[in-house]
């Protein structure tokens, strides 16, 4: 078996290093997608659960398209799980673009009762409920894109007379 010459070995090392660096450039951090609720439609439920189909606008603030094959979504209100859903929908959010995705979500009667109980027993929550929407756009081994939105859901105000 012939040995590599020092010059060939150096060339091989440089090519390997450049390949590794170019592979790492695809792993640069990117901004998470922005998520906005567009529509809510009721779906038939089973037993003590309610089902909804929500439409989300997914905005990509990055210079690379996000391809996805599957979506998972969870909504916590007052730090307690409320809604969850998954979809095997696939698609792409273009670079600096947006797309609409539709996801079926489930609300269990237990989760709804727990939230109602918490609001009725805590006057601070009657001013607004903290929420956290989290999920992921599935894209394979390194292509999964996670997102999280937090905020406060304000109750509708009654008009002054």
mmCIF file of C-alpha atoms in Angstrom:
data_model
loop_
_atom_site.group_PDB
_atom_site.id
_atom_site.type_symbol
_atom_site.label_atom_id
_atom_site.label_comp_id
_atom_site.label_asym_id
_atom_site.label_seq_id
_atom_site.Cartn_x
_atom_site.Cartn_y
_atom_site.Cartn_z
ATOM 1 C CA UNK A 1 0.000 0.000 0.000
ATOM 2 C CA UNK A 2 1.608 3.252 -1.071
ATOM 3 C CA UNK A 3 1.890 6.090 1.442
ATOM 4 C CA UNK A 4 0.614 9.570 0.733
ATOM 5 C CA UNK A 5 3.169 12.190 -0.044
ATOM 6 C CA UNK A 6 3.248 15.148 2.394
ATOM 7 C CA UNK A 7 1.873 17.455 -0.290
ATOM 8 C CA UNK A 8 -1.021 15.066 -1.079
ATOM 9 C CA UNK A 9 -1.734 14.687 2.623
ATOM 10 C CA UNK A 10 -1.865 18.476 3.046
ATOM 11 C CA UNK A 11 -4.213 18.780 0.055
ATOM 12 C CA UNK A 12 -6.466 16.062 1.452
ATOM 13 C CA UNK A 13 -6.566 17.794 4.853
ATOM 14 C CA UNK A 14 -7.443 21.155 3.266
ATOM 15 C CA UNK A 15 -10.238 19.619 1.179
ATOM 16 C CA UNK A 16 -11.638 17.865 4.257
ATOM 17 C CA UNK A 17 -11.472 21.073 6.307
ATOM 18 C CA UNK A 18 -13.212 23.099 3.586
ATOM 19 C CA UNK A 19 -15.919 20.443 3.272
ATOM 20 C CA UNK A 20 -16.544 20.518 7.003
ATOM 21 C CA UNK A 21 -16.706 24.308 7.058
ATOM 22 C CA UNK A 22 -19.164 24.428 4.167
ATOM 23 C CA UNK A 23 -21.324 21.790 5.874
ATOM 24 C CA UNK A 24 -21.337 23.828 9.077
ATOM 25 C CA UNK A 25 -22.441 26.947 7.214
ATOM 26 C CA UNK A 26 -25.832 25.318 6.666
ATOM 27 C CA UNK A 27 -26.174 25.010 10.443
ATOM 28 C CA UNK A 28 -25.942 28.737 11.103
ATOM 29 C CA UNK A 29 -28.558 29.954 13.552
ATOM 30 C CA UNK A 30 -31.672 31.393 12.023
ATOM 31 C CA UNK A 31 -34.603 33.359 13.356
ATOM 32 C CA UNK A 32 -37.631 31.266 14.324
ATOM 33 C CA UNK A 33 -40.688 31.553 12.110
ATOM 34 C CA UNK A 34 -43.412 33.995 13.122
ATOM 35 C CA UNK A 35 -46.833 32.478 13.701
ATOM 36 C CA UNK A 36 -50.208 34.242 13.482
ATOM 37 C CA UNK A 37 -53.684 32.787 13.962
ATOM 38 C CA UNK A 38 -55.813 33.358 10.837
ATOM 39 C CA UNK A 39 -58.955 31.254 11.295
ATOM 40 C CA UNK A 40 -60.678 28.797 13.664
ATOM 41 C CA UNK A 41 -63.297 26.324 12.460
ATOM 42 C CA UNK A 42 -65.194 23.791 14.591
ATOM 43 C CA UNK A 43 -64.787 20.083 13.750
ATOM 44 C CA UNK A 44 -66.821 17.093 14.947
ATOM 45 C CA UNK A 45 -65.564 15.854 18.331
ATOM 46 C CA UNK A 46 -65.683 12.571 20.226
ATOM 47 C CA UNK A 47 -67.266 12.260 23.665
ATOM 48 C CA UNK A 48 -66.094 15.024 25.981
ATOM 49 C CA UNK A 49 -63.613 16.629 23.624
ATOM 50 C CA UNK A 50 -63.931 19.561 21.264
ATOM 51 C CA UNK A 51 -62.064 19.699 17.973
ATOM 52 C CA UNK A 52 -61.041 22.692 15.914
ATOM 53 C CA UNK A 53 -59.195 23.260 12.680
ATOM 54 C CA UNK A 54 -57.011 26.316 12.938
ATOM 55 C CA UNK A 55 -55.278 28.079 10.112
ATOM 56 C CA UNK A 56 -51.927 29.651 10.887
ATOM 57 C CA UNK A 57 -49.887 32.086 8.838
ATOM 58 C CA UNK A 58 -46.252 31.018 9.039
ATOM 59 C CA UNK A 59 -43.782 33.755 8.126
ATOM 60 C CA UNK A 60 -40.136 32.987 7.413
ATOM 61 C CA UNK A 61 -37.833 35.925 8.313
ATOM 62 C CA UNK A 62 -34.737 34.111 6.969
ATOM 63 C CA UNK A 63 -32.891 34.050 3.666
ATOM 64 C CA UNK A 64 -33.371 30.285 3.305
ATOM 65 C CA UNK A 65 -36.670 28.504 2.586
ATOM 66 C CA UNK A 66 -38.089 26.196 5.263
ATOM 67 C CA UNK A 67 -39.277 22.873 3.885
ATOM 68 C CA UNK A 68 -41.465 20.863 6.224
ATOM 69 C CA UNK A 69 -43.093 17.470 6.314
ATOM 70 C CA UNK A 70 -45.339 17.429 9.373
ATOM 71 C CA UNK A 71 -46.444 19.930 11.989
ATOM 72 C CA UNK A 72 -46.933 19.654 15.756
ATOM 73 C CA UNK A 73 -48.527 22.361 17.883
ATOM 74 C CA UNK A 74 -49.253 22.863 21.604
ATOM 75 C CA UNK A 75 -51.010 25.727 23.337
ATOM 76 C CA UNK A 76 -50.562 26.325 27.055
ATOM 77 C CA UNK A 77 -52.730 28.847 28.844
ATOM 78 C CA UNK A 78 -51.880 29.890 32.381
ATOM 79 C CA UNK A 79 -48.936 27.429 32.237
ATOM 80 C CA UNK A 80 -51.339 24.496 31.726
ATOM 81 C CA UNK A 81 -51.822 22.481 28.499
ATOM 82 C CA UNK A 82 -55.024 23.452 26.683
ATOM 83 C CA UNK A 83 -54.876 22.502 22.985
ATOM 84 C CA UNK A 84 -52.669 20.157 20.998
ATOM 85 C CA UNK A 85 -52.580 18.875 17.465
ATOM 86 C CA UNK A 86 -50.506 17.363 14.687
ATOM 87 C CA UNK A 87 -50.729 17.235 10.916
ATOM 88 C CA UNK A 88 -48.805 15.337 8.258
ATOM 89 C CA UNK A 89 -49.111 18.324 5.932
ATOM 90 C CA UNK A 90 -45.992 19.110 3.930
ATOM 91 C CA UNK A 91 -44.901 22.211 2.118
ATOM 92 C CA UNK A 92 -42.431 25.053 2.059
ATOM 93 C CA UNK A 93 -42.272 28.517 3.548
ATOM 94 C CA UNK A 94 -40.300 30.574 1.009
ATOM 95 C CA UNK A 95 -37.368 32.726 2.038
ATOM 96 C CA UNK A 96 -38.711 36.008 3.406
ATOM 97 C CA UNK A 97 -42.164 34.679 2.597
ATOM 98 C CA UNK A 98 -45.202 33.159 4.201
ATOM 99 C CA UNK A 99 -47.638 30.305 3.818
ATOM 100 C CA UNK A 100 -50.881 29.138 5.431
ATOM 101 C CA UNK A 101 -51.091 25.810 7.252
ATOM 102 C CA UNK A 102 -54.208 24.124 8.649
ATOM 103 C CA UNK A 103 -53.929 21.993 11.800
ATOM 104 C CA UNK A 104 -56.633 20.045 13.640
ATOM 105 C CA UNK A 105 -56.503 20.650 17.415
ATOM 106 C CA UNK A 106 -58.127 18.874 20.342
ATOM 107 C CA UNK A 107 -59.464 20.424 23.551
ATOM 108 C CA UNK A 108 -60.325 17.967 26.301
ATOM 109 C CA UNK A 109 -63.169 18.712 28.698
ATOM 110 C CA UNK A 110 -60.746 18.307 31.611
ATOM 111 C CA UNK A 111 -58.416 21.005 30.233
ATOM 112 C CA UNK A 112 -61.336 23.395 29.676
ATOM 113 C CA UNK A 113 -62.667 22.844 33.203
ATOM 114 C CA UNK A 114 -59.206 23.307 34.725
ATOM 115 C CA UNK A 115 -58.833 26.658 32.918
ATOM 116 C CA UNK A 116 -62.316 27.841 33.935
ATOM 117 C CA UNK A 117 -61.623 26.904 37.559
ATOM 118 C CA UNK A 118 -58.288 28.725 37.572
ATOM 119 C CA UNK A 119 -59.775 31.935 36.124
ATOM 120 C CA UNK A 120 -62.743 31.953 38.499
ATOM 121 C CA UNK A 121 -60.476 31.513 41.555
ATOM 122 C CA UNK A 122 -57.765 34.009 40.648
ATOM 123 C CA UNK A 123 -58.774 37.680 40.165
ATOM 124 C CA UNK A 124 -55.392 38.453 38.540
ATOM 125 C CA UNK A 125 -56.165 36.034 35.703
ATOM 126 C CA UNK A 126 -59.435 37.824 34.987
ATOM 127 C CA UNK A 127 -57.352 40.705 33.592
ATOM 128 C CA UNK A 128 -55.690 38.434 31.036
ATOM 129 C CA UNK A 129 -54.285 34.958 30.629
ATOM 130 C CA UNK A 130 -50.651 34.196 29.849
ATOM 131 C CA UNK A 131 -50.289 31.840 26.893
ATOM 132 C CA UNK A 132 -47.501 29.971 25.154
ATOM 133 C CA UNK A 133 -47.853 28.566 21.660
ATOM 134 C CA UNK A 134 -45.070 26.156 20.757
ATOM 135 C CA UNK A 135 -44.528 23.713 17.967
ATOM 136 C CA UNK A 136 -42.339 22.483 15.209
ATOM 137 C CA UNK A 137 -42.223 22.169 11.472
ATOM 138 C CA UNK A 138 -40.766 18.715 10.902
ATOM 139 C CA UNK A 139 -38.009 18.505 8.372
ATOM 140 C CA UNK A 140 -35.893 15.449 9.035
ATOM 141 C CA UNK A 141 -32.728 14.945 11.041
ATOM 142 C CA UNK A 142 -31.391 18.533 11.034
ATOM 143 C CA UNK A 143 -34.237 20.319 9.276
ATOM 144 C CA UNK A 144 -36.796 20.536 12.103
ATOM 145 C CA UNK A 145 -37.675 24.154 12.863
ATOM 146 C CA UNK A 146 -39.086 24.913 16.305
ATOM 147 C CA UNK A 147 -41.082 28.000 17.208
ATOM 148 C CA UNK A 148 -42.531 29.545 20.334
ATOM 149 C CA UNK A 149 -44.799 32.536 20.847
ATOM 150 C CA UNK A 150 -45.684 33.945 24.268
ATOM 151 C CA UNK A 151 -48.109 36.629 25.249
ATOM 152 C CA UNK A 152 -51.130 37.660 27.239
ATOM 153 C CA UNK A 153 -54.687 36.983 26.075
ATOM 154 C CA UNK A 154 -56.755 39.975 27.086
ATOM 155 C CA UNK A 155 -60.446 39.599 27.777
ATOM 156 C CA UNK A 156 -62.741 41.715 25.587
ATOM 157 C CA UNK A 157 -63.559 45.012 27.256
ATOM 158 C CA UNK A 158 -67.170 46.099 27.667
ATOM 159 C CA UNK A 159 -67.841 49.486 26.055
ATOM 160 C CA UNK A 160 -68.167 52.449 28.409
ATOM 161 C CA UNK A 161 -71.636 53.956 28.689
#
